[in-house]
CSV table of C-alpha atoms and ligand atoms in Angstrom, one decimal:
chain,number,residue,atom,x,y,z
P,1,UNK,CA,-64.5,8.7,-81.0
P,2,UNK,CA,-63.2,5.4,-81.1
P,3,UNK,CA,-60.9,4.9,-84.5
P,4,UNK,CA,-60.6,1.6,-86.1
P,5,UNK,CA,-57.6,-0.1,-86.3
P,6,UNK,CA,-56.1,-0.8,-90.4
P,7,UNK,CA,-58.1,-3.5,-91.2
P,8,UNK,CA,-55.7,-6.7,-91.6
P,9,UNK,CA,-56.6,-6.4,-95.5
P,10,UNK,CA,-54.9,-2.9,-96.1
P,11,UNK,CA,-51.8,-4.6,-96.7
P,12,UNK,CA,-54.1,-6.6,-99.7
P,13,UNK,CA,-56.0,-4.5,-101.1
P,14,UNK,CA,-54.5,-1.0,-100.1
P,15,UNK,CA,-57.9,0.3,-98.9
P,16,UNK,CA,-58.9,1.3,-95.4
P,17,UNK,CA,-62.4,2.0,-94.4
P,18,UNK,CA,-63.0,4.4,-91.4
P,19,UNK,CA,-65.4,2.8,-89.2
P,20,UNK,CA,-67.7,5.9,-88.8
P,21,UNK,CA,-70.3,6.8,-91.4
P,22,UNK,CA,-68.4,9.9,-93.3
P,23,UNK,CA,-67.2,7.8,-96.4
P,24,UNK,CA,-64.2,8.5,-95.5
P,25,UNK,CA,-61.2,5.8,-97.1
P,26,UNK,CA,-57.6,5.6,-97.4
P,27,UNK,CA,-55.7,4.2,-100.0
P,28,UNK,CA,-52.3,3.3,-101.0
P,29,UNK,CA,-52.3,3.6,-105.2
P,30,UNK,CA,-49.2,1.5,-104.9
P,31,UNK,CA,-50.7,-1.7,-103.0
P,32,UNK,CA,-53.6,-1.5,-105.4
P,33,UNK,CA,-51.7,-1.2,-108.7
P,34,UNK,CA,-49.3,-4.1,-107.5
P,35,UNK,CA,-52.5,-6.2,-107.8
P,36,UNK,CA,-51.9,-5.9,-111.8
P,37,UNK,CA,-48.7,-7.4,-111.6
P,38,UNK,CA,-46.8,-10.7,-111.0
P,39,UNK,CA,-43.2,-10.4,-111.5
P,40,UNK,CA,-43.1,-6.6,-110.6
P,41,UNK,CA,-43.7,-4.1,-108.0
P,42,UNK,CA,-44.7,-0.8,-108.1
P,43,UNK,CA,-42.2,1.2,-106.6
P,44,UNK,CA,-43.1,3.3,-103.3
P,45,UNK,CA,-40.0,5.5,-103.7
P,46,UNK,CA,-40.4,6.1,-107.1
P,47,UNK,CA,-44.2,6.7,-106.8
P,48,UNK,CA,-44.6,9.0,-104.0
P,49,UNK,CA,-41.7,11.2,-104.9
P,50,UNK,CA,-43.5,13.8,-102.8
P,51,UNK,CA,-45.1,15.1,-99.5
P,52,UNK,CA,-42.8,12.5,-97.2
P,53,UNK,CA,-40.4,15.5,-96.0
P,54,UNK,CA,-41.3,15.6,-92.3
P,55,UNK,CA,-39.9,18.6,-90.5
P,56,UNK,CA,-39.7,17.6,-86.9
P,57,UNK,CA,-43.0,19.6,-84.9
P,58,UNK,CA,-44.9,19.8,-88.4
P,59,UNK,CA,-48.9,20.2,-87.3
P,60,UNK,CA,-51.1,17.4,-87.3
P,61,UNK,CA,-54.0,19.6,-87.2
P,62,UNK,CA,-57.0,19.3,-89.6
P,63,UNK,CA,-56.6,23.1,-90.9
P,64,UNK,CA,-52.9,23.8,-91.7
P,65,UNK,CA,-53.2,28.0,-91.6
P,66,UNK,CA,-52.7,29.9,-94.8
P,67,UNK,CA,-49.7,31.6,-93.3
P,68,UNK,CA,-47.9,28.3,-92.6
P,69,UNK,CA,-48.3,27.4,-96.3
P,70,UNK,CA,-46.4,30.3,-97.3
P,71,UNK,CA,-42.7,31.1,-97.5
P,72,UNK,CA,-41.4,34.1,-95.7
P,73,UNK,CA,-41.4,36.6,-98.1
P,74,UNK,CA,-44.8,35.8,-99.2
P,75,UNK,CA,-46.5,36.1,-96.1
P,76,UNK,CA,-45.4,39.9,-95.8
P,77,UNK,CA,-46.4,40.5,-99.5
P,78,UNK,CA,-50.0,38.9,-98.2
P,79,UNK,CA,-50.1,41.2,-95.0
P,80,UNK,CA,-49.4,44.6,-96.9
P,81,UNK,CA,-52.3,43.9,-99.4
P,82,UNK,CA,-55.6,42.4,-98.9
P,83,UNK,CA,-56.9,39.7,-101.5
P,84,UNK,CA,-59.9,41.4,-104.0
P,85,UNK,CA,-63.2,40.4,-103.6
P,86,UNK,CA,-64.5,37.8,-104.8
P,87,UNK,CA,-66.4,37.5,-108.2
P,88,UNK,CA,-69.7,36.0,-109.3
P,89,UNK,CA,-68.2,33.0,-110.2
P,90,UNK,CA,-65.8,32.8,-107.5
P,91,UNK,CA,-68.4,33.2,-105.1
P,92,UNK,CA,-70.7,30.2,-106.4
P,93,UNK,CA,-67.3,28.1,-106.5
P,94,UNK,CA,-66.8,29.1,-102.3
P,95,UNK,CA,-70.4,28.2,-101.2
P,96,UNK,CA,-69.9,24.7,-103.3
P,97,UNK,CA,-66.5,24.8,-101.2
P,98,UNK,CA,-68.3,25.6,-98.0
P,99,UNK,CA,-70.7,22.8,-98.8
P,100,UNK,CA,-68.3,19.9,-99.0
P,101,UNK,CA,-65.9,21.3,-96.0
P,102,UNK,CA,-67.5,20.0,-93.3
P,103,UNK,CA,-67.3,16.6,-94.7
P,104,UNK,CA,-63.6,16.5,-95.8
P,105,UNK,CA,-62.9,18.0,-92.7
P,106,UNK,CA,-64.8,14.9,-91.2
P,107,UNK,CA,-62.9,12.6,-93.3
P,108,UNK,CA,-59.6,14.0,-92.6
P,109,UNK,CA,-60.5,13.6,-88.5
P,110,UNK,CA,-60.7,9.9,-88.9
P,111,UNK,CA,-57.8,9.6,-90.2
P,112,UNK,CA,-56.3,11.7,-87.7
P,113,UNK,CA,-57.6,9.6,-85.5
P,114,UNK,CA,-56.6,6.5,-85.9
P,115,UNK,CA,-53.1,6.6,-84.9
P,116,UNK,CA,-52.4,2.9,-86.9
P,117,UNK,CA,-53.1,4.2,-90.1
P,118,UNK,CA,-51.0,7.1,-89.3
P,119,UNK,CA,-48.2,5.2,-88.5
P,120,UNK,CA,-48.8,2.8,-91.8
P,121,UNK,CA,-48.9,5.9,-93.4
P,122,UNK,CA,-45.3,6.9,-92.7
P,123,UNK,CA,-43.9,3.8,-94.2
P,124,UNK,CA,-45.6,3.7,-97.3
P,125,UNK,CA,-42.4,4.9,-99.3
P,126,UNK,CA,-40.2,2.2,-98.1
P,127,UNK,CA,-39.2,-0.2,-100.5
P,128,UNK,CA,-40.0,-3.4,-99.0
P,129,UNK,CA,-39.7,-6.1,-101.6
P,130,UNK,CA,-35.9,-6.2,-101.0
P,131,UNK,CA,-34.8,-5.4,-104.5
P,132,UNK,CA,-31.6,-3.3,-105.2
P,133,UNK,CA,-32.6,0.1,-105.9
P,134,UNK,CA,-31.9,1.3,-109.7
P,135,UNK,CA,-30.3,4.6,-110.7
P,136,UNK,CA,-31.9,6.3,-114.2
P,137,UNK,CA,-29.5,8.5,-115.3
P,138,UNK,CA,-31.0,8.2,-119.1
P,139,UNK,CA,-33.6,10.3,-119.7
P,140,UNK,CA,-37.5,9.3,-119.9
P,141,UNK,CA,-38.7,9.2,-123.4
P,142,UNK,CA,-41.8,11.7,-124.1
P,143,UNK,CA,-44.2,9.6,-126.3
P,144,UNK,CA,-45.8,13.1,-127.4
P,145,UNK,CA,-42.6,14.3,-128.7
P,146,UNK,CA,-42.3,10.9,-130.6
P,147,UNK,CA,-45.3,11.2,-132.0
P,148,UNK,CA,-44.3,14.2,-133.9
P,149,UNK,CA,-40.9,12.6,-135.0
P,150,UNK,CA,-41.1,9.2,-135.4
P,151,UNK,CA,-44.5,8.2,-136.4
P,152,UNK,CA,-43.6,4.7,-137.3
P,153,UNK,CA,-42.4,3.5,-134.1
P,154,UNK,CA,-42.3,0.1,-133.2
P,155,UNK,CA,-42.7,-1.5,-129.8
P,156,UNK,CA,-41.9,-5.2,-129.5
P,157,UNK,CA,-43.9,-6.9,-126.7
P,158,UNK,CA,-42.1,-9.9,-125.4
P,159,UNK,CA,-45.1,-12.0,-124.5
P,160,UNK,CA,-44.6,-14.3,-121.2
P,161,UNK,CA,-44.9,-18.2,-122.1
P,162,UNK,CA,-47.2,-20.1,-120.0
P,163,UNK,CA,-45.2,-22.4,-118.9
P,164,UNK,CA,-42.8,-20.8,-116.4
P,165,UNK,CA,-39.6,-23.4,-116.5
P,166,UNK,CA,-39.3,-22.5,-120.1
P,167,UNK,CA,-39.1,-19.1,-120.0
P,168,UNK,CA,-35.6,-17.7,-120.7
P,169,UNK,CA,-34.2,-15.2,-118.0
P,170,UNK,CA,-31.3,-13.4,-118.7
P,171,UNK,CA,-30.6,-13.3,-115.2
P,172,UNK,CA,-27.9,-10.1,-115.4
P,173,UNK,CA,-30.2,-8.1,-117.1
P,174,UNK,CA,-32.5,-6.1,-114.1
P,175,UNK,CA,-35.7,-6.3,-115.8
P,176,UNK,CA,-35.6,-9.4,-117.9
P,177,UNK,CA,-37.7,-9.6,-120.5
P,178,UNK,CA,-39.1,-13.1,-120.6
P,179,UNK,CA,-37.9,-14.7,-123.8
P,180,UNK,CA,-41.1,-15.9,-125.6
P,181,UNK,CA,-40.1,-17.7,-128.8
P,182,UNK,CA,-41.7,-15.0,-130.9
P,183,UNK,CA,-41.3,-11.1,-129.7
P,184,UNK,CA,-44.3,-9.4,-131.3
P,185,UNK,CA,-43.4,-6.2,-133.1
P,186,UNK,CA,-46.4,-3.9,-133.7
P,187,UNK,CA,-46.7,-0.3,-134.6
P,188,UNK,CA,-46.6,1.6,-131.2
P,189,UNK,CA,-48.9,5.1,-132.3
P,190,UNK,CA,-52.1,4.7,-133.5
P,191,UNK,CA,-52.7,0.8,-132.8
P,192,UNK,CA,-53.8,-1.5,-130.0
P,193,UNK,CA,-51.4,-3.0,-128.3
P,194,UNK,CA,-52.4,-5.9,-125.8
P,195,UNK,CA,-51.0,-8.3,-123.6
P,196,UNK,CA,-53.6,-11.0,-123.8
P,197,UNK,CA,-51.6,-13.5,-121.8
P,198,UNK,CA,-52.1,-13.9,-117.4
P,199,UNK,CA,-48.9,-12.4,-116.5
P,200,UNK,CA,-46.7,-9.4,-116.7
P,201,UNK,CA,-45.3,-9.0,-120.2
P,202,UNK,CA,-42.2,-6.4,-121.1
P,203,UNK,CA,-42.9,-3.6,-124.0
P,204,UNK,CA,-39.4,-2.3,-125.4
P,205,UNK,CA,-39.4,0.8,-127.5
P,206,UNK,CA,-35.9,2.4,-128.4
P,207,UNK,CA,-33.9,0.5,-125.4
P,208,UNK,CA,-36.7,1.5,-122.9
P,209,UNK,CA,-38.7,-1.3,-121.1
P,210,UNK,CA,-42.0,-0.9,-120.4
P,211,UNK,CA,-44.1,-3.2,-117.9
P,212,UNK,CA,-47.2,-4.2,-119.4
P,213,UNK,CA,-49.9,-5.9,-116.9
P,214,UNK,CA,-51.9,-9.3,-117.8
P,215,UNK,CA,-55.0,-8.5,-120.4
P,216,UNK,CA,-54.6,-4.8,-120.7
P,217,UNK,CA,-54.4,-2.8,-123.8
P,218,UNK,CA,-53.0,0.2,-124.5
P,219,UNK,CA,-54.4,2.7,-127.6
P,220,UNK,CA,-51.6,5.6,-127.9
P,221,UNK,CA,-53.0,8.1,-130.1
P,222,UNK,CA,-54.0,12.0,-129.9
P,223,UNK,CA,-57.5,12.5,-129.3
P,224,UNK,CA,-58.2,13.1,-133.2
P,225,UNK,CA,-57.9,9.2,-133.4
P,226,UNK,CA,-59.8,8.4,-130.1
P,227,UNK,CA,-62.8,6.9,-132.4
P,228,UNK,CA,-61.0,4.2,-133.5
P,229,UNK,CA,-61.6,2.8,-130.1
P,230,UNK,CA,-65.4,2.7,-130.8
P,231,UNK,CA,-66.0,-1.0,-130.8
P,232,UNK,CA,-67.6,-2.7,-133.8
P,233,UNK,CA,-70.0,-4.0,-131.6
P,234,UNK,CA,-72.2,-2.1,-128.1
P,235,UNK,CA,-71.6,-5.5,-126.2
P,236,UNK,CA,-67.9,-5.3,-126.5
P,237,UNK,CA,-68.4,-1.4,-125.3
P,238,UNK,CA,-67.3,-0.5,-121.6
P,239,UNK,CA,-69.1,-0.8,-118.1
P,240,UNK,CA,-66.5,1.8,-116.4
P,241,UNK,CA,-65.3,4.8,-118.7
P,242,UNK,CA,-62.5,6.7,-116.5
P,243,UNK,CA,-61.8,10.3,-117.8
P,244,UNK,CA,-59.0,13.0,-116.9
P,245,UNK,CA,-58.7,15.5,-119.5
P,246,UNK,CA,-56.2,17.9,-119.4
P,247,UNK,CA,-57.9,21.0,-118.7
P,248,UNK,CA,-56.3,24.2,-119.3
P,249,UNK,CA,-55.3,25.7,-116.2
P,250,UNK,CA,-53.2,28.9,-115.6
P,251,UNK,CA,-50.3,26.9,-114.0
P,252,UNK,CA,-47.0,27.1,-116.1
P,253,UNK,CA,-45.7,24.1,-114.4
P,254,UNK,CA,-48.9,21.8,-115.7
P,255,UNK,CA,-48.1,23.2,-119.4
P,256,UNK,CA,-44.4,22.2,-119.0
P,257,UNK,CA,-45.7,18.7,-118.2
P,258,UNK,CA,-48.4,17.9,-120.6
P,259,UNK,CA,-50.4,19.4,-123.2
P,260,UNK,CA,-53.6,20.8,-122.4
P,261,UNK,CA,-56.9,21.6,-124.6
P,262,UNK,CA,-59.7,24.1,-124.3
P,263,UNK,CA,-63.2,22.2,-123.0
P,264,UNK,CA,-65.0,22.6,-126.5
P,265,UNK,CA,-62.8,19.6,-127.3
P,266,UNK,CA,-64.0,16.8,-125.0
P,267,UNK,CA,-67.3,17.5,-126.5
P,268,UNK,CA,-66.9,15.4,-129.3
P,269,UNK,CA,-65.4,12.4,-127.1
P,270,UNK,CA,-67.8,9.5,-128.2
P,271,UNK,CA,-68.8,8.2,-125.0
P,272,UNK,CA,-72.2,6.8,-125.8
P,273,UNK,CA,-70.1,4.5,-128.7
P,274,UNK,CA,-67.4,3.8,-126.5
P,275,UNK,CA,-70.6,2.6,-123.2
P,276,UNK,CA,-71.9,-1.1,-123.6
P,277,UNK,CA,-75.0,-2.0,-124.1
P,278,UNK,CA,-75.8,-2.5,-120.4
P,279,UNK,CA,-74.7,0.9,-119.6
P,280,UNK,CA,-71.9,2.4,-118.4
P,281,UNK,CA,-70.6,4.0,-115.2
P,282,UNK,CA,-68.9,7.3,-116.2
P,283,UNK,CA,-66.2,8.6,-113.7
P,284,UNK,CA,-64.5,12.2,-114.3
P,285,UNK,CA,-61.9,14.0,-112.3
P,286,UNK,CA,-62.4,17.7,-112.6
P,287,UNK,CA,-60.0,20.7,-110.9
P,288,UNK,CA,-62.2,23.2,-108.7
P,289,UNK,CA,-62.5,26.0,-111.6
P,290,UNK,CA,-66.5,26.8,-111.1
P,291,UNK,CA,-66.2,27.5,-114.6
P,292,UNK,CA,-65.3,23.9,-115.2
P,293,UNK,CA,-67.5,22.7,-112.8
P,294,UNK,CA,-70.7,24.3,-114.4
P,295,UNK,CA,-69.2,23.3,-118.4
P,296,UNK,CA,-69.5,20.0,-117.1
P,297,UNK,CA,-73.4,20.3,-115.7
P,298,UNK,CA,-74.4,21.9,-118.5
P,299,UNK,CA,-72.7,21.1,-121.7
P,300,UNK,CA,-70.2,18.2,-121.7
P,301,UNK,CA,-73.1,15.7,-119.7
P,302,UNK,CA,-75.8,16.7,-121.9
P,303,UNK,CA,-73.6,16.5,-124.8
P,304,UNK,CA,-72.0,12.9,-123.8
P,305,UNK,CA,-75.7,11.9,-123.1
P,306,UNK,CA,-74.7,10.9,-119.3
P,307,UNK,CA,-76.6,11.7,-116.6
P,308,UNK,CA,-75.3,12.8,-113.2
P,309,UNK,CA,-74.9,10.3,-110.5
P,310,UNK,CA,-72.7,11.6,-107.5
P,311,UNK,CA,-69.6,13.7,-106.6
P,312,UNK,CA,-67.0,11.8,-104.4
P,313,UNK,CA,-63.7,13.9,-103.1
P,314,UNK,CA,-60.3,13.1,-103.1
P,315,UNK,CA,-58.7,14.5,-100.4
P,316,UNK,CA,-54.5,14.7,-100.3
P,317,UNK,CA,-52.8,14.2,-97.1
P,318,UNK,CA,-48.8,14.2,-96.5
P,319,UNK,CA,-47.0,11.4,-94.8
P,320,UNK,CA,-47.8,12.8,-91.9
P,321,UNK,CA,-51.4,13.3,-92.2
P,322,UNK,CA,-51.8,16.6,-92.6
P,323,UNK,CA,-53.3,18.4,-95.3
P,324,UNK,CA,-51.0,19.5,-98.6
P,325,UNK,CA,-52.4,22.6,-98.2
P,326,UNK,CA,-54.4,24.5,-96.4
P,327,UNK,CA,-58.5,23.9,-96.8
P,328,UNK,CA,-59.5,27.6,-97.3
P,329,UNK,CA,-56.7,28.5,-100.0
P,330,UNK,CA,-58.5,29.2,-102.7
P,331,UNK,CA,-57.0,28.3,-106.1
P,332,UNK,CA,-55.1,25.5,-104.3
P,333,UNK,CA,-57.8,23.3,-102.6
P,334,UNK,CA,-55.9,20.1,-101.2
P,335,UNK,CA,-58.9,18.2,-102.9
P,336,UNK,CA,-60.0,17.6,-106.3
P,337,UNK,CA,-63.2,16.1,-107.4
P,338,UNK,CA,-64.7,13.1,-109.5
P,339,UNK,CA,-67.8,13.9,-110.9
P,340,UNK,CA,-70.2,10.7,-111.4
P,341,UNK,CA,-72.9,9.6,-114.0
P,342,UNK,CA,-74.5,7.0,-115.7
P,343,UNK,CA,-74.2,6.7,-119.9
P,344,UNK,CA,-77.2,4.4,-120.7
P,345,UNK,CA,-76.1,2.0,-123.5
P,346,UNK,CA,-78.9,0.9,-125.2
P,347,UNK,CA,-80.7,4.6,-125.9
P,348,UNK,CA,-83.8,2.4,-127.6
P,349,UNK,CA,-84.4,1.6,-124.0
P,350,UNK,CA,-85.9,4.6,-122.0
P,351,UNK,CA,-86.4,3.0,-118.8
P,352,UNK,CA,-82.3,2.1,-118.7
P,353,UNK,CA,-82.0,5.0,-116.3
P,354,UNK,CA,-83.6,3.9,-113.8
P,355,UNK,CA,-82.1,0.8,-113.2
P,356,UNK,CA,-79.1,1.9,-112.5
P,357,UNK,CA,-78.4,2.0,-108.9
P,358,UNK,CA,-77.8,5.1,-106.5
P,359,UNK,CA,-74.7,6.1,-106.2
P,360,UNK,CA,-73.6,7.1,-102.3
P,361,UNK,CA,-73.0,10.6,-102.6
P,362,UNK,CA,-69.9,12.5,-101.0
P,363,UNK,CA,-67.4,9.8,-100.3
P,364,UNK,CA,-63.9,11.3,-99.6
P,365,UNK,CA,-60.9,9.6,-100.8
P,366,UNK,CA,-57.6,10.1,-98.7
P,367,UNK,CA,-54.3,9.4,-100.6
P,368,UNK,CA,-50.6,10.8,-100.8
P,369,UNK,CA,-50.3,12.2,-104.1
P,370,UNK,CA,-47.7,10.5,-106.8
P,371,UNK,CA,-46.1,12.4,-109.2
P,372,UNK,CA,-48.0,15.3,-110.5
P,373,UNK,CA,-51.7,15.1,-111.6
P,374,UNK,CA,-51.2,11.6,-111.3
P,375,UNK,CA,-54.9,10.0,-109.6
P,376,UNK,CA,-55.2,7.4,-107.0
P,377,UNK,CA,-57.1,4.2,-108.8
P,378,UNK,CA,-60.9,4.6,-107.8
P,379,UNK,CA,-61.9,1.7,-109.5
P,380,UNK,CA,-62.8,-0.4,-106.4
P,381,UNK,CA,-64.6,1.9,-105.5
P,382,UNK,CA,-67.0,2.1,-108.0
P,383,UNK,CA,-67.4,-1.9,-108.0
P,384,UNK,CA,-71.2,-1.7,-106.2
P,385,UNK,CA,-72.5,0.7,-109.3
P,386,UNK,CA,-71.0,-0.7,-112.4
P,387,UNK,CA,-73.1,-1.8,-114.1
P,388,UNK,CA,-73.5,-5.2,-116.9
P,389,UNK,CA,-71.0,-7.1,-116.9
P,390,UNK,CA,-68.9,-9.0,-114.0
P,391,UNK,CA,-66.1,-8.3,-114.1
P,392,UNK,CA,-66.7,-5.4,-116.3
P,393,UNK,CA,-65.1,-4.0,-119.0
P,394,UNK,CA,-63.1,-1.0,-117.9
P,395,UNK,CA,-61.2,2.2,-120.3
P,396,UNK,CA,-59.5,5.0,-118.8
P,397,UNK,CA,-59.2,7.9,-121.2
P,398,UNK,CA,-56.0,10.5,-121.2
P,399,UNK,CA,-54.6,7.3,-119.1
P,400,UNK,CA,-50.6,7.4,-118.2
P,401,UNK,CA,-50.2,4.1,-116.7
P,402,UNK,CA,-52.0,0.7,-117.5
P,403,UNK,CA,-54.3,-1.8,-115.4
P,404,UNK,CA,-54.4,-5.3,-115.6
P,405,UNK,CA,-58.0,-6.1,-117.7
P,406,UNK,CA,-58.1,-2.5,-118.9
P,407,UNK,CA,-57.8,-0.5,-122.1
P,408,UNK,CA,-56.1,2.8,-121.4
P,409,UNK,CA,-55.9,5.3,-123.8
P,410,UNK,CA,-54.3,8.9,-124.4
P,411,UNK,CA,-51.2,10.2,-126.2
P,412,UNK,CA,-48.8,8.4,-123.1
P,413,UNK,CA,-50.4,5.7,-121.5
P,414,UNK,CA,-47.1,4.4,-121.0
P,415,UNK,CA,-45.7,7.1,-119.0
P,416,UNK,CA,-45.7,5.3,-115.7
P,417,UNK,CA,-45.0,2.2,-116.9
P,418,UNK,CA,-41.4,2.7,-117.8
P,419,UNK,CA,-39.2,-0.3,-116.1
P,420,UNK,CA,-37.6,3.0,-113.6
P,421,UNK,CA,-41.0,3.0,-111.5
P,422,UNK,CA,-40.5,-0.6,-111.1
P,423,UNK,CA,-39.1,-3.3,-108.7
P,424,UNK,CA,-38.9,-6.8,-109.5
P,425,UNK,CA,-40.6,-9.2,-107.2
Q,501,LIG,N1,-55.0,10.3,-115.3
Q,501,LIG,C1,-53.6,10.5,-115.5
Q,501,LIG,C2,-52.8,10.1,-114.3
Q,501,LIG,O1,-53.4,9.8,-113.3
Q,501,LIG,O2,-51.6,10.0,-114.4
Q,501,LIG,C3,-53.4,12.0,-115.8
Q,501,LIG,C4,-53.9,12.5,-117.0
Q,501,LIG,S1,-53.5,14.1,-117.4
Q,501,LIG,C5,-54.6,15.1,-116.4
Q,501,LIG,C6,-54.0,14.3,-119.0
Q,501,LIG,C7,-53.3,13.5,-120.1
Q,501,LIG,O3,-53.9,13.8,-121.3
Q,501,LIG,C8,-51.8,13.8,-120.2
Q,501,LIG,O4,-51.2,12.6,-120.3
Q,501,LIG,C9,-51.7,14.5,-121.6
Q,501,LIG,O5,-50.5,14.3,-122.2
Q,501,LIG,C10,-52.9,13.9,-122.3
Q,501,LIG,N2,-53.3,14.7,-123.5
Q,501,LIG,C11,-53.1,16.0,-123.7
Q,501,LIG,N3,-53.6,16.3,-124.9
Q,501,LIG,C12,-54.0,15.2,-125.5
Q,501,LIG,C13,-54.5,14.9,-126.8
Q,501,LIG,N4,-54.7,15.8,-127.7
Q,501,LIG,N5,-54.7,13.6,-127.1
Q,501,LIG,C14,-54.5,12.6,-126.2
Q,501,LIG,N6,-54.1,12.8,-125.0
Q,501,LIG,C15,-53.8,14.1,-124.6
């Protein structure tokens, strides 16, 4: 099969089409977020701060074995005892599995494939913008630990000036914050926050800068305050409603980096407030727990009033293009899913289902993971099935970094915007 070369826009956009018909994409979060910004770059290094160790003679094959995964001393544990049968539940989650494999493994051949995108693939941790690298020794602040002790937090949001000769640089300082006359200073818990200007502005809270994208909000708040983002009005509601809720899972490492809450709790997120009255296009990254998988058929759709649209794949590959992990592991799939729906808006109408437009089912998204749960942006995408509004109005909920033209939302949507995963331009 003949693979197609990176199209010339990759280095644009940050999305590659295969040329076949699998679906199959590759994208560079990094390239896309930098569309947000003016002044600043996303930085590659500090972005992908895994999966770019090579060991020379690593396998490029589509099915890295279970055995490879493993350290030593595991895989002698694993030969002594074999793994207990599967349950029920298990088993429903394995036929799904079965299901989708031939079509990630599809995926993951075009990008084998196409020995360009490999090699593009390789570089995308290099710092190209030609900035000096900065060192963080000081530690990153944890917004849910403020929360808790210093409610009353302020964050002053040095607004850029429209005119660009009159802004004031200080010039020694690594991430300036462009002088506008008038700093605002607004409470930073429980409050919007939003950069209505066109250009990057510069968030400080207690000596930390924060890069804030043109026209996005941020809302940081625990979910107990989430309705406060229903809007007064449906036609100032959203078209695209992103959601990543922290799940509980058994991993000690997830609970050491965020908090997590049982599923009855994303019950009561209002999402038929928070959709426009057009509709809205409801996108929701869920881990491969069955248990999960059939909550979120059965209770949390019905009980958000969305109806299901499609399932699309995110596939993770390594520098190299291999696989994170090997396919058949089975409570470490190097996949995750994003499960699709519509959320009708305007519920007098009952025909508003229908016009919404098929969503292509199964498309697989290949990225190199960031830091840990982080998610490649999706929302390009989605484009061809929003629907309302152009461009519409867009909310990510549980968010930890910020778009340009978005409202993100969740108890850190700061996180990765601190000035330390930054570059200037
Ligand atoms: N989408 C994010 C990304 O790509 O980086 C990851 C989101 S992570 C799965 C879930 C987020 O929900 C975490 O930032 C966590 O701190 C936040 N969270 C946990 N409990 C919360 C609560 N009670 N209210 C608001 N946010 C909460």
């Amino acid at each position: 099969v003949e693979s197609q070369k990176p199209s010339s826009s990759f280095n644009e956009s940050g999305i590659h089409f295969f040329n076949d018909d699998s679906n199959a994409v590759f994208v560079d979060p990094v390239r896309v977020l930098n569309r947000s910004y003016n002044r600043f770059n996303v930085s590659p290094s500090t972005y992908y701060p895994r999966f770019f160790e090579s060991p020379r003679n690593e396998p490029l094959s589509t099915t890295v074995t279970a055995s490879e995964q493993q350290p030593k001393r595991k895989r002698k544990r694993n030969k002594k005892k074999e793994p207990p049968p599967l349950n029920a539940r298990e088993q429903i989650a394995n036929r799904r599995h079965q299901e989708v494999r031939p079509l990630l493994l599809k995926a993951h051949e075009s990008l084998l494939q196409c020995t360009e995108m490999l090699d593009v693939l390789r570089t995308l941790r290099n710092d190209s913008c030609g900035c000096s690298k900065r060192e963080h020794e000081s530690v990153q602040h944890s917004f849910i630990e403020l929360a808790q002790e210093v409610p009353l937090l302020e964050v002053t949001l040095n607004m850029p000036q429209h005119e660009p000769h009159q802004q004031l640089i200080d010039v020694n300082d690594d991430f300036p914050s462009v002088q506008c006359c008038e700093p605002r200073v607004l409470p930073a818990f429980n409050n919007l926050v939003a950069n209505d200007a066109k250009d990057d502005a510069v968030a400080e809270i207690l000596n930390s800068q924060y890069i804030v994208p043109r026209q996005s909000c941020f809302y940081m708040s625990d979910l107990g305050q989430i309705r406060n983002l229903i809007p007064a009005n449906a036609d100032s509601g959203f078209n695209l409603i992103v959601v990543d809720p922290p799940w509980e899972n058994a991993s000690a490492y997830q609970k050491s980096r965020y908090p997590t809450l049982p599923n009855r709790y994303f019950l009561s997120i209002p999402i038929k407030q928070l959709t426009h009255t057009d509709g809205a296009l409801v996108a929701l990254w869920v881990t491969n727990r069955e248990k999960l998988r059939s909550f979120v058929e059965n209770e949390l759709f019905p009980a958000w009033g969305v109806c299901y649209a499609a399932t699309f794949y995110w596939l993770k590959v390594k520098a190299n293009g291999s696989l994170i992990g090997d396919m058949d592991l089975f409570h470490h799939r190097p996949y995750e899913t994003l499960i699709l729906g519509y959320s009708p808006g305007n519920v007098n109408n009952s025909s508003n289902h229908s016009k919404f437009k098929p969503v292509k089912d199964d498309h697989v998204i290949m990225s190199i993971p960031g830091d840990y749960s982080r998610k490649p942006p999706i929302a390009d995408l989605l484009l061809d099935y929003i629907p309302g509004l152009n461009p519409p109005r867009c909310i990510e909920l549980f968010a930890r970094e910020l778009i340009a033209g978005w409202v993100s939302w969740g108890n850190e949507p700061l996180h990765f915007q601190d000035s330390r995963y930054f570059a200037k331009r």
